Coordinates of N, CA, C and O and ligand atoms in Angstrom, one line a residue:
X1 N 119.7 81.9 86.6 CA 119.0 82.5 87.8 C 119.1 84.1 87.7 O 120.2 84.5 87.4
X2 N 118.1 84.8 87.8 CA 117.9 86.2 87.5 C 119.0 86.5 89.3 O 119.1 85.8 90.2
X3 N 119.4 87.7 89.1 CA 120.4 88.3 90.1 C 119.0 89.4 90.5 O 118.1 89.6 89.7
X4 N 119.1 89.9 92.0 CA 118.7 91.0 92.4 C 118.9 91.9 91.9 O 118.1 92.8 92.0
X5 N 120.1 92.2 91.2 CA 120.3 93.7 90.3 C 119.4 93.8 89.4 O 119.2 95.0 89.2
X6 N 118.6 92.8 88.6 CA 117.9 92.6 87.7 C 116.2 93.4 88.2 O 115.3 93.4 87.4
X7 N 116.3 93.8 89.1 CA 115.0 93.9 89.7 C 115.4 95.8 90.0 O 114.3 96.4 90.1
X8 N 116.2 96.3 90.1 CA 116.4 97.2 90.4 C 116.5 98.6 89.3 O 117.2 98.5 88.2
X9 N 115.9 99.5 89.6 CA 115.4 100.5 88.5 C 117.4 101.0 88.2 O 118.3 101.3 89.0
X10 N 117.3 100.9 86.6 CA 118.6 101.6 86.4 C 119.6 102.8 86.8 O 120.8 102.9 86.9
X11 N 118.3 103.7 87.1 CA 118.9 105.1 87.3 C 119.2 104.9 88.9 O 120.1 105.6 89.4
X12 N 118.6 104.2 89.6 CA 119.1 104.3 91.2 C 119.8 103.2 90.7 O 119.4 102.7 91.8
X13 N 120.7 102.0 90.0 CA 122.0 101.1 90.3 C 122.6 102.3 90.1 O 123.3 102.7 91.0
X14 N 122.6 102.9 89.3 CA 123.9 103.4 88.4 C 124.4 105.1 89.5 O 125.5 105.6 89.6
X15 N 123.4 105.5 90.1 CA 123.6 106.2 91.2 C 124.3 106.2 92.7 O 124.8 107.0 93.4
X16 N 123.8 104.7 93.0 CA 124.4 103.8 94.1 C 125.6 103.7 93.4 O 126.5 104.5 93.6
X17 N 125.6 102.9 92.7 CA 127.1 102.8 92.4 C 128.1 103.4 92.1 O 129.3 102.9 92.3
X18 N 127.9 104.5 91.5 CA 128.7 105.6 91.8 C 129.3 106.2 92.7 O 130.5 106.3 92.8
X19 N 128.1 106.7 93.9 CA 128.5 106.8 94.9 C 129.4 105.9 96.1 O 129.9 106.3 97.2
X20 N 129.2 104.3 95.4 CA 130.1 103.8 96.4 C 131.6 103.7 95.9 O 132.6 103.8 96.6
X21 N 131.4 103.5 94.5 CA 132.8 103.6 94.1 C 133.4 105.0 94.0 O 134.6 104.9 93.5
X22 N 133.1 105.9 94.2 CA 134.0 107.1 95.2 C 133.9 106.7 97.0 O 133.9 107.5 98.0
X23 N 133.9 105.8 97.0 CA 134.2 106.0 98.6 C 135.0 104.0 98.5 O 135.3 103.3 99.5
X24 N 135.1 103.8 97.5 CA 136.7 103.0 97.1 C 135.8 101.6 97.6 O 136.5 100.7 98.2
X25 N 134.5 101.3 97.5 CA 133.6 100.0 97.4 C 133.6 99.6 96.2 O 133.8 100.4 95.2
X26 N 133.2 98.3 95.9 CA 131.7 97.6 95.2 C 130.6 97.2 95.7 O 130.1 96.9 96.8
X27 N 130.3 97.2 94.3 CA 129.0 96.5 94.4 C 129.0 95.3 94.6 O 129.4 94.7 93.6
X28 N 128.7 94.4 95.8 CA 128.5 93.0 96.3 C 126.7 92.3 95.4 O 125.9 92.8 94.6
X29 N 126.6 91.3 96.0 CA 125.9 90.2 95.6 C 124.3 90.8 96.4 O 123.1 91.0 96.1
X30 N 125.6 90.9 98.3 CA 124.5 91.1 99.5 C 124.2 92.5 99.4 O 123.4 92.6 100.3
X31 N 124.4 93.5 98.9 CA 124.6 94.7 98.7 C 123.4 95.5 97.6 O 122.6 96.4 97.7
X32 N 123.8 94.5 96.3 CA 122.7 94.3 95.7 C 121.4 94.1 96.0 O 120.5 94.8 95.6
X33 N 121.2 92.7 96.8 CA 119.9 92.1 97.6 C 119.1 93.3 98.4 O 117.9 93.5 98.2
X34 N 120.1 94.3 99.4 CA 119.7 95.3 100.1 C 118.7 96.4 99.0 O 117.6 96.8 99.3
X35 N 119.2 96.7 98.0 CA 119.0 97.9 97.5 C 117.9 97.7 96.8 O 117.1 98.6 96.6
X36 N 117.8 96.2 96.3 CA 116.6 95.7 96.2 C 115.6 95.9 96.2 O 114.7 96.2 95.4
X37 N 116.0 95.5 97.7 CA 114.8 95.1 98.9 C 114.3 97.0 99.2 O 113.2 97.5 98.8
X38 N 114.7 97.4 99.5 CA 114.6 99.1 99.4 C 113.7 99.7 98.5 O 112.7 100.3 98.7
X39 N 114.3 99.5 97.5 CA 113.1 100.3 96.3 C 112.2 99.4 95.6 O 111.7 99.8 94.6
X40 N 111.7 97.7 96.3 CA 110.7 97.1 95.8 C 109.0 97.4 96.5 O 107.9 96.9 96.2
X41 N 109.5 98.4 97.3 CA 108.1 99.2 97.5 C 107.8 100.5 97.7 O 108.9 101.0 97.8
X42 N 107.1 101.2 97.8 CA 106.9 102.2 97.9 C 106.0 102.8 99.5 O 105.5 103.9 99.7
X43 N 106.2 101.7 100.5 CA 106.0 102.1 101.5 C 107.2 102.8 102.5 O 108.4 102.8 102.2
X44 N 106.7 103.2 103.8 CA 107.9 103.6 104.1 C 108.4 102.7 105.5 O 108.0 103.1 106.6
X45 N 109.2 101.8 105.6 CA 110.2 100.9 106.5 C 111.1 101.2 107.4 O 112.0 102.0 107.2
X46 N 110.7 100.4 108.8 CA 112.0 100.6 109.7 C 113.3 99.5 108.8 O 113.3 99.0 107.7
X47 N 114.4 99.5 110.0 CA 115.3 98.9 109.2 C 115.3 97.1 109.2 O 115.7 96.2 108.4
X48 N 114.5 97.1 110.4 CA 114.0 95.7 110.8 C 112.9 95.5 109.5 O 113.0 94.4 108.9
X49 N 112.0 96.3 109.2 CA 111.0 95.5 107.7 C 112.5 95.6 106.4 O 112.1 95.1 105.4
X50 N 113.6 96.1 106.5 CA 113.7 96.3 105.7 C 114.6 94.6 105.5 O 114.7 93.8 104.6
X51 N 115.0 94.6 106.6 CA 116.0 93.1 106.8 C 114.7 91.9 106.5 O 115.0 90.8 105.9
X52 N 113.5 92.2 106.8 CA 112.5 90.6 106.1 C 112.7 90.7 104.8 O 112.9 89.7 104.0
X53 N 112.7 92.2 104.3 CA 112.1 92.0 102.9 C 113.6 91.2 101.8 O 113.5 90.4 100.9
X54 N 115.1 92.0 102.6 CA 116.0 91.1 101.9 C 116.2 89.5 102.3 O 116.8 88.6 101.9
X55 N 115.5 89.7 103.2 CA 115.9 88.0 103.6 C 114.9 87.2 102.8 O 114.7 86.0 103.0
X56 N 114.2 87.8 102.1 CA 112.5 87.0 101.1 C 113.8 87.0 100.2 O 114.6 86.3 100.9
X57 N 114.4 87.4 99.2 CA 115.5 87.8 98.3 C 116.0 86.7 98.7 O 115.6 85.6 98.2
X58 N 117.2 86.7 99.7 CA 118.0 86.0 100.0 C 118.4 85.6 101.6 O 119.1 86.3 102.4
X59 N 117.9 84.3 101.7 CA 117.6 84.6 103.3 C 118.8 84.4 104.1 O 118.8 84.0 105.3
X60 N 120.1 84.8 103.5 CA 121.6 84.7 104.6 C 121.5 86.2 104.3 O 122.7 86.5 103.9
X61 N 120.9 87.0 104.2 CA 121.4 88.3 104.3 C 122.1 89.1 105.4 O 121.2 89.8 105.9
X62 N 122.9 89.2 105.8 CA 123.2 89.7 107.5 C 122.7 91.2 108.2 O 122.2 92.2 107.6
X63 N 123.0 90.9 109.1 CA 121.8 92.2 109.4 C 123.6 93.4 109.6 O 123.6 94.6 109.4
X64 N 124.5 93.0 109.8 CA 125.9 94.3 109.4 C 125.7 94.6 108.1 O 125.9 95.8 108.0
X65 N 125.4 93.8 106.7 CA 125.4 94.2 105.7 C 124.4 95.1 105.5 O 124.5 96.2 105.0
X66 N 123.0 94.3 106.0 CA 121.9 95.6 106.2 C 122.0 96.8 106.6 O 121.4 97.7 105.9
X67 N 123.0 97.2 108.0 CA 123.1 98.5 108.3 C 123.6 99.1 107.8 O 123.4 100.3 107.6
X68 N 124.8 98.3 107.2 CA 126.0 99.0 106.5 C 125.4 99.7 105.3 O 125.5 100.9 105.1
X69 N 124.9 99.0 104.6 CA 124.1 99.0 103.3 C 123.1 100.2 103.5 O 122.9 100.8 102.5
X70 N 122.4 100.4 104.5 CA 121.2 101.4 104.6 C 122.0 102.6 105.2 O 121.4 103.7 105.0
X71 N 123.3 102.8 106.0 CA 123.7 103.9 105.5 C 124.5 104.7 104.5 O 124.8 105.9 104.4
X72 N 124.9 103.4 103.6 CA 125.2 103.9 102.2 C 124.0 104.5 101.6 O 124.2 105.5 100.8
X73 N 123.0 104.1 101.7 CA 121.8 104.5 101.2 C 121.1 106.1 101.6 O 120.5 106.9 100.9
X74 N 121.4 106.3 102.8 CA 120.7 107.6 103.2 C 121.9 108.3 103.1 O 121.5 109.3 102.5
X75 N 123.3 108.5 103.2 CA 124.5 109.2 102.8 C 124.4 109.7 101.2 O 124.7 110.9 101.1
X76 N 124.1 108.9 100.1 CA 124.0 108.9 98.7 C 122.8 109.3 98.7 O 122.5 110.1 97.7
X77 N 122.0 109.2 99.4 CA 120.7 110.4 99.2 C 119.6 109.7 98.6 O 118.5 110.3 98.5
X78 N 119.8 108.3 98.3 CA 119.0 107.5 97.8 C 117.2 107.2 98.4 O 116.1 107.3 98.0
X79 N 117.9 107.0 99.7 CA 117.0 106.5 100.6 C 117.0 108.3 101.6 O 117.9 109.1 101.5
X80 N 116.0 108.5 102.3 CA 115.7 109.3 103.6 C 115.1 108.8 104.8 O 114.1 108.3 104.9
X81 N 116.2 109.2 105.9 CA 115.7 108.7 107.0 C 114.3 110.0 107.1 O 114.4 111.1 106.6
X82 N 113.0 109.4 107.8 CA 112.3 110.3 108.1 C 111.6 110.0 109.3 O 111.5 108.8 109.8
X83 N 111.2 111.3 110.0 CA 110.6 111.1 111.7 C 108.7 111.0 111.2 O 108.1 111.9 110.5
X84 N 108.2 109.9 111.7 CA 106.8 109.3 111.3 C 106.6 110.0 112.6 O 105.4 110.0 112.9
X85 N 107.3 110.5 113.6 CA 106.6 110.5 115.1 C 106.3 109.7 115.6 O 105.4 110.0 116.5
X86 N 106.8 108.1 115.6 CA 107.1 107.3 116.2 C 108.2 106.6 116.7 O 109.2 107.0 116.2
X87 N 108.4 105.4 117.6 CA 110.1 105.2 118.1 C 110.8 105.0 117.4 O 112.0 105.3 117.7
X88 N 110.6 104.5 116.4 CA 111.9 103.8 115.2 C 111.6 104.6 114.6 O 110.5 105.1 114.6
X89 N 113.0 104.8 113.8 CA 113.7 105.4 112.9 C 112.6 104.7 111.6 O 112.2 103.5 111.7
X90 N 112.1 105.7 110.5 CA 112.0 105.3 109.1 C 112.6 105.9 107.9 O 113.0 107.0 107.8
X91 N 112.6 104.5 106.6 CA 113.2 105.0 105.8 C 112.2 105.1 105.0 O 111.3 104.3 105.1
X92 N 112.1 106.3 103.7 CA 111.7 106.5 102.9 C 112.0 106.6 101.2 O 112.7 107.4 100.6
X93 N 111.4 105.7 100.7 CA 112.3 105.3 99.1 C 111.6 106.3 98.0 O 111.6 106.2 96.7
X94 N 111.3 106.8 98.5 CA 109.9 107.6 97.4 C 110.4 108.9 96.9 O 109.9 109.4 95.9
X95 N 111.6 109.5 97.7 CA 112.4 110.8 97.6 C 113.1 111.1 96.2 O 113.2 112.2 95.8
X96 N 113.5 109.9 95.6 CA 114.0 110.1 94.6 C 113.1 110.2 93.1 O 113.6 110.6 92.1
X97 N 111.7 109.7 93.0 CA 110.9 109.9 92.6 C 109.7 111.2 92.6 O 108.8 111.4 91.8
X98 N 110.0 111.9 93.7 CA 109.3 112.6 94.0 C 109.9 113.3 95.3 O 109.4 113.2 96.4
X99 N 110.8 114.0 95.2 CA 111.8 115.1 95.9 C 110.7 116.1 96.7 O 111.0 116.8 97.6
X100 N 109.8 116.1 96.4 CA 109.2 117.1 97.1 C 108.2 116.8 98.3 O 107.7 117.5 99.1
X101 N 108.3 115.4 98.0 CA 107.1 115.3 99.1 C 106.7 115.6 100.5 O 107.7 116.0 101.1
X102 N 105.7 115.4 101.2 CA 105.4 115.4 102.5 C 104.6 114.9 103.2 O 103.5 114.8 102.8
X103 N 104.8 114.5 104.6 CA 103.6 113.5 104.7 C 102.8 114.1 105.7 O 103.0 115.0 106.5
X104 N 101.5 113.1 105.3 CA 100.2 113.7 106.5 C 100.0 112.5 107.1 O 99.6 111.5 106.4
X105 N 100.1 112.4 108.5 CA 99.5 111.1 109.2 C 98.7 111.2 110.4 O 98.8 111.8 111.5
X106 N 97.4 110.1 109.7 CA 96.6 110.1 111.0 C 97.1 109.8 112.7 O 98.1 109.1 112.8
X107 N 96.8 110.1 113.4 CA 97.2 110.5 114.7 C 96.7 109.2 115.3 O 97.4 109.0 116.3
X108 N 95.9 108.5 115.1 CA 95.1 107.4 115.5 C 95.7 106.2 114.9 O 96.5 105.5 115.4
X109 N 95.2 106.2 113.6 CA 95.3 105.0 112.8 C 97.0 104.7 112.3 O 97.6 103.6 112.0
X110 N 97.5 106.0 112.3 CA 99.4 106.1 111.9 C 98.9 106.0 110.2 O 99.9 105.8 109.4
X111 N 97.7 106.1 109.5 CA 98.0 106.2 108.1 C 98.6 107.0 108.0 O 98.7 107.9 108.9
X112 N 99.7 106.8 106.4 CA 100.7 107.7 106.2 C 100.2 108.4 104.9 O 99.8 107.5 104.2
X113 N 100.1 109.7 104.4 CA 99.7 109.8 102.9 C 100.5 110.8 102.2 O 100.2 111.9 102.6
X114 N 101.3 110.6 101.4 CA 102.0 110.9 100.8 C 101.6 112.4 99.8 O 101.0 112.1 98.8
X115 N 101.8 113.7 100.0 CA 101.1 114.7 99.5 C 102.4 115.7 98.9 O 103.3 115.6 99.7
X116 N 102.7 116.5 98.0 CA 103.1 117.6 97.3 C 102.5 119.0 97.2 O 101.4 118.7 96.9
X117 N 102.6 120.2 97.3 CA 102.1 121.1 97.2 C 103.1 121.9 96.7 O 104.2 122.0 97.2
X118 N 102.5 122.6 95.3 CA 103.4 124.1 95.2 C 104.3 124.9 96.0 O 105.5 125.2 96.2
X119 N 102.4 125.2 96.6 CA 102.9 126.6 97.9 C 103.6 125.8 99.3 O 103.1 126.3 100.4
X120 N 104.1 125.2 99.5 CA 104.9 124.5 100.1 C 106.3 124.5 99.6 O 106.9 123.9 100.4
X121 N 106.8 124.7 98.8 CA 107.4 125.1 98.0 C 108.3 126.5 98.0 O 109.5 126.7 98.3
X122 N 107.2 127.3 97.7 CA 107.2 128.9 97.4 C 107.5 129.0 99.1 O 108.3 129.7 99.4
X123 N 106.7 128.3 100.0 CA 106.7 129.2 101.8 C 109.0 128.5 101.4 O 110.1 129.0 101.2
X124 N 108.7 127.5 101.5 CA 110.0 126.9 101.9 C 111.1 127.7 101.3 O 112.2 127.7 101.8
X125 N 110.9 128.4 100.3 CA 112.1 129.2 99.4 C 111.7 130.8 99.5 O 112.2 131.7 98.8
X126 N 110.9 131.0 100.5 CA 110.4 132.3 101.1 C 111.4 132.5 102.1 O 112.4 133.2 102.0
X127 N 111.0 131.8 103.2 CA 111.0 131.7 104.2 C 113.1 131.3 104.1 O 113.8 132.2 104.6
X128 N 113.6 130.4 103.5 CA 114.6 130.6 104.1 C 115.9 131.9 103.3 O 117.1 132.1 103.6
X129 N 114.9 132.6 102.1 CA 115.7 133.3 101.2 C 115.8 134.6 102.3 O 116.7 135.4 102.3
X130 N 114.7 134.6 103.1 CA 114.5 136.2 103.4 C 115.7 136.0 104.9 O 116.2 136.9 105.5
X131 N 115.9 134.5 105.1 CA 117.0 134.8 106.2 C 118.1 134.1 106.4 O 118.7 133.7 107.4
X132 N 118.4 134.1 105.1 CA 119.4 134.7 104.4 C 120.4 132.8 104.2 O 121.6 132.5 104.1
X133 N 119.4 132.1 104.2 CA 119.6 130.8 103.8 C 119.6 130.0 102.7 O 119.0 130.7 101.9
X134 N 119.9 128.7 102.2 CA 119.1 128.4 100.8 C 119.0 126.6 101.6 O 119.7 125.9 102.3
X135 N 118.2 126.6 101.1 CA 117.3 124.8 101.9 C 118.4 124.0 100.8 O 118.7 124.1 99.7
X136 N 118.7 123.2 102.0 CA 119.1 121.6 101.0 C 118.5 120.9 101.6 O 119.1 119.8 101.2
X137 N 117.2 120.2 102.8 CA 116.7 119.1 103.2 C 115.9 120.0 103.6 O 116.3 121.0 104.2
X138 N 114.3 119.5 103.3 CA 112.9 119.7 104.6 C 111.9 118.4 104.3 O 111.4 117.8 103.3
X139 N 111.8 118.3 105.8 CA 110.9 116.7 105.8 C 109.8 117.8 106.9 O 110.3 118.3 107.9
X140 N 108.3 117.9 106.5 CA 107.8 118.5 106.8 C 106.3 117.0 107.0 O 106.0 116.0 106.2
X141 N 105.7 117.4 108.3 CA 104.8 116.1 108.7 C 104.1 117.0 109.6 O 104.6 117.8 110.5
X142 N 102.7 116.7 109.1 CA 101.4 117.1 109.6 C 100.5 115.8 109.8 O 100.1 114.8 109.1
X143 N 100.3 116.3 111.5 CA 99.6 114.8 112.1 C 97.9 115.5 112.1 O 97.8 116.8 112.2
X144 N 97.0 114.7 112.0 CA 96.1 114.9 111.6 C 95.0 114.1 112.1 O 95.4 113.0 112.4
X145 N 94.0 114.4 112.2 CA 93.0 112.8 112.4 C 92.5 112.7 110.9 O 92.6 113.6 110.1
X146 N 91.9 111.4 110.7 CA 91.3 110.7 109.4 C 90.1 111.3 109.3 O 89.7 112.2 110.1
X147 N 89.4 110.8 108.4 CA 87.9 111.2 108.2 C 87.2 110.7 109.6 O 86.7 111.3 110.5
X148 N 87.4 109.3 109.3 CA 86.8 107.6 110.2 C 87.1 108.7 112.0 O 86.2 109.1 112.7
X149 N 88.8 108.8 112.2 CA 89.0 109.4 113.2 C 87.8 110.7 113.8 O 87.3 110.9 114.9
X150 N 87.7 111.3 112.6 CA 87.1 112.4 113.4 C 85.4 112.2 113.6 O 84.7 112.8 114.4
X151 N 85.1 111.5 112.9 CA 83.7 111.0 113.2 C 83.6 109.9 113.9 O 82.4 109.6 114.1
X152 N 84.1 109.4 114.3 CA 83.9 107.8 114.9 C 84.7 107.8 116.4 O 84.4 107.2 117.5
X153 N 85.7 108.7 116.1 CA 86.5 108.4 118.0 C 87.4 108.1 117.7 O 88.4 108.7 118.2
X154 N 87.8 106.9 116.4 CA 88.9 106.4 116.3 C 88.9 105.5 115.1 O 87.9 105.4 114.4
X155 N 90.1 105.0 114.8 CA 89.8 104.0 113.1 C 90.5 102.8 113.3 O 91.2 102.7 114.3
X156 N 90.2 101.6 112.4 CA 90.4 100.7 112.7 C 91.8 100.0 111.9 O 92.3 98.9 112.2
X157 N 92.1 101.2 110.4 CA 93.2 100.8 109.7 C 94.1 100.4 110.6 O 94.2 101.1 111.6
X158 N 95.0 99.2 110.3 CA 96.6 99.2 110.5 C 97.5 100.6 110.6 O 97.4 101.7 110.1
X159 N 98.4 100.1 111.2 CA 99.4 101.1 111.4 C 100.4 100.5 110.1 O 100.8 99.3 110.0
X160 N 100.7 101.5 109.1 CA 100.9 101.1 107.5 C 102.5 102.1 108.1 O 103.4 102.2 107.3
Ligands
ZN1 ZN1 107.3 109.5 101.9
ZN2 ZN1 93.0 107.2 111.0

């Protein structure tokens, strides 16, 4: 039987695990399943989508191992908690592939779209050089209306 480790990109096991074995853990079975379930997509999840998707994996997963497990994950830097501007908390798996990013979401429909920019960049290492700072975290989100939104009233996409 293939194990859930088996599904999991190398360079994030080998970074998880690291970081848990300085803080005097292992790597478990259900622990495994979590981290999984985490970087088998590329959308971005409350902690509740994140418990369906390990319980598709392995459906005794418990929801303490879940938490436990997802703040191993945002502590090690793996995962990022990020504010979508709505009530629950989201996590985002994309950070480690793409450190820079930022999102734009429709205001209506809650599309989320995933964007990079240079000069976003350059303001961010402006802005905190001149007062007298140096950035280690910016989650930057611009709410916006859609195309559909601004012509129509409103859109009919899912909230993604
Ligand atoms: Zn993202
Ligand atoms: Zn929209």
């Amino acid at each position: 039987m293939k194990t859930p480790a088996a599904d999991i990109d190398p360079g994030i096991l080998e970074r998880f695990e690291s970081f848990i074995k300085e803080k005097g853990l292992r790597r478990t079975g259900q622990r495994d399943v979590i981290v999984a379930a985490a970087f088998s997509t590329d959308s971005h999840f409350t902690a509740e989508d994140l418990w369906e998707m390990a319980r598709k994996i392995d459906p005794s997963t418990s929801r303490a191992t879940l938490y436990r497990t997802l703040s191993l994950l945002t502590e090690s830097g793996l995962l990022q908690e990020i504010d979508l501007g709505r009530d629950q908390k989201y996590y985002d798996p994309n950070f480690v592939e793409h450190p820079n990013h930022n999102h734009l979401i429709c205001l209506d429909c809650g599309t989320v779209i995933e964007f990079s920019d240079e000069n976003m960049a350059v303001i961010e290492d402006c802005v905190t050089r001149r007062l007298g700072f140096s950035s280690v975290r910016k989650d930057i989100r611009i709410e916006a209306r859609c195309e559909e939104f601004r012509t129509s009233g409103h859109c009919k996409r899912g909230k993604k």
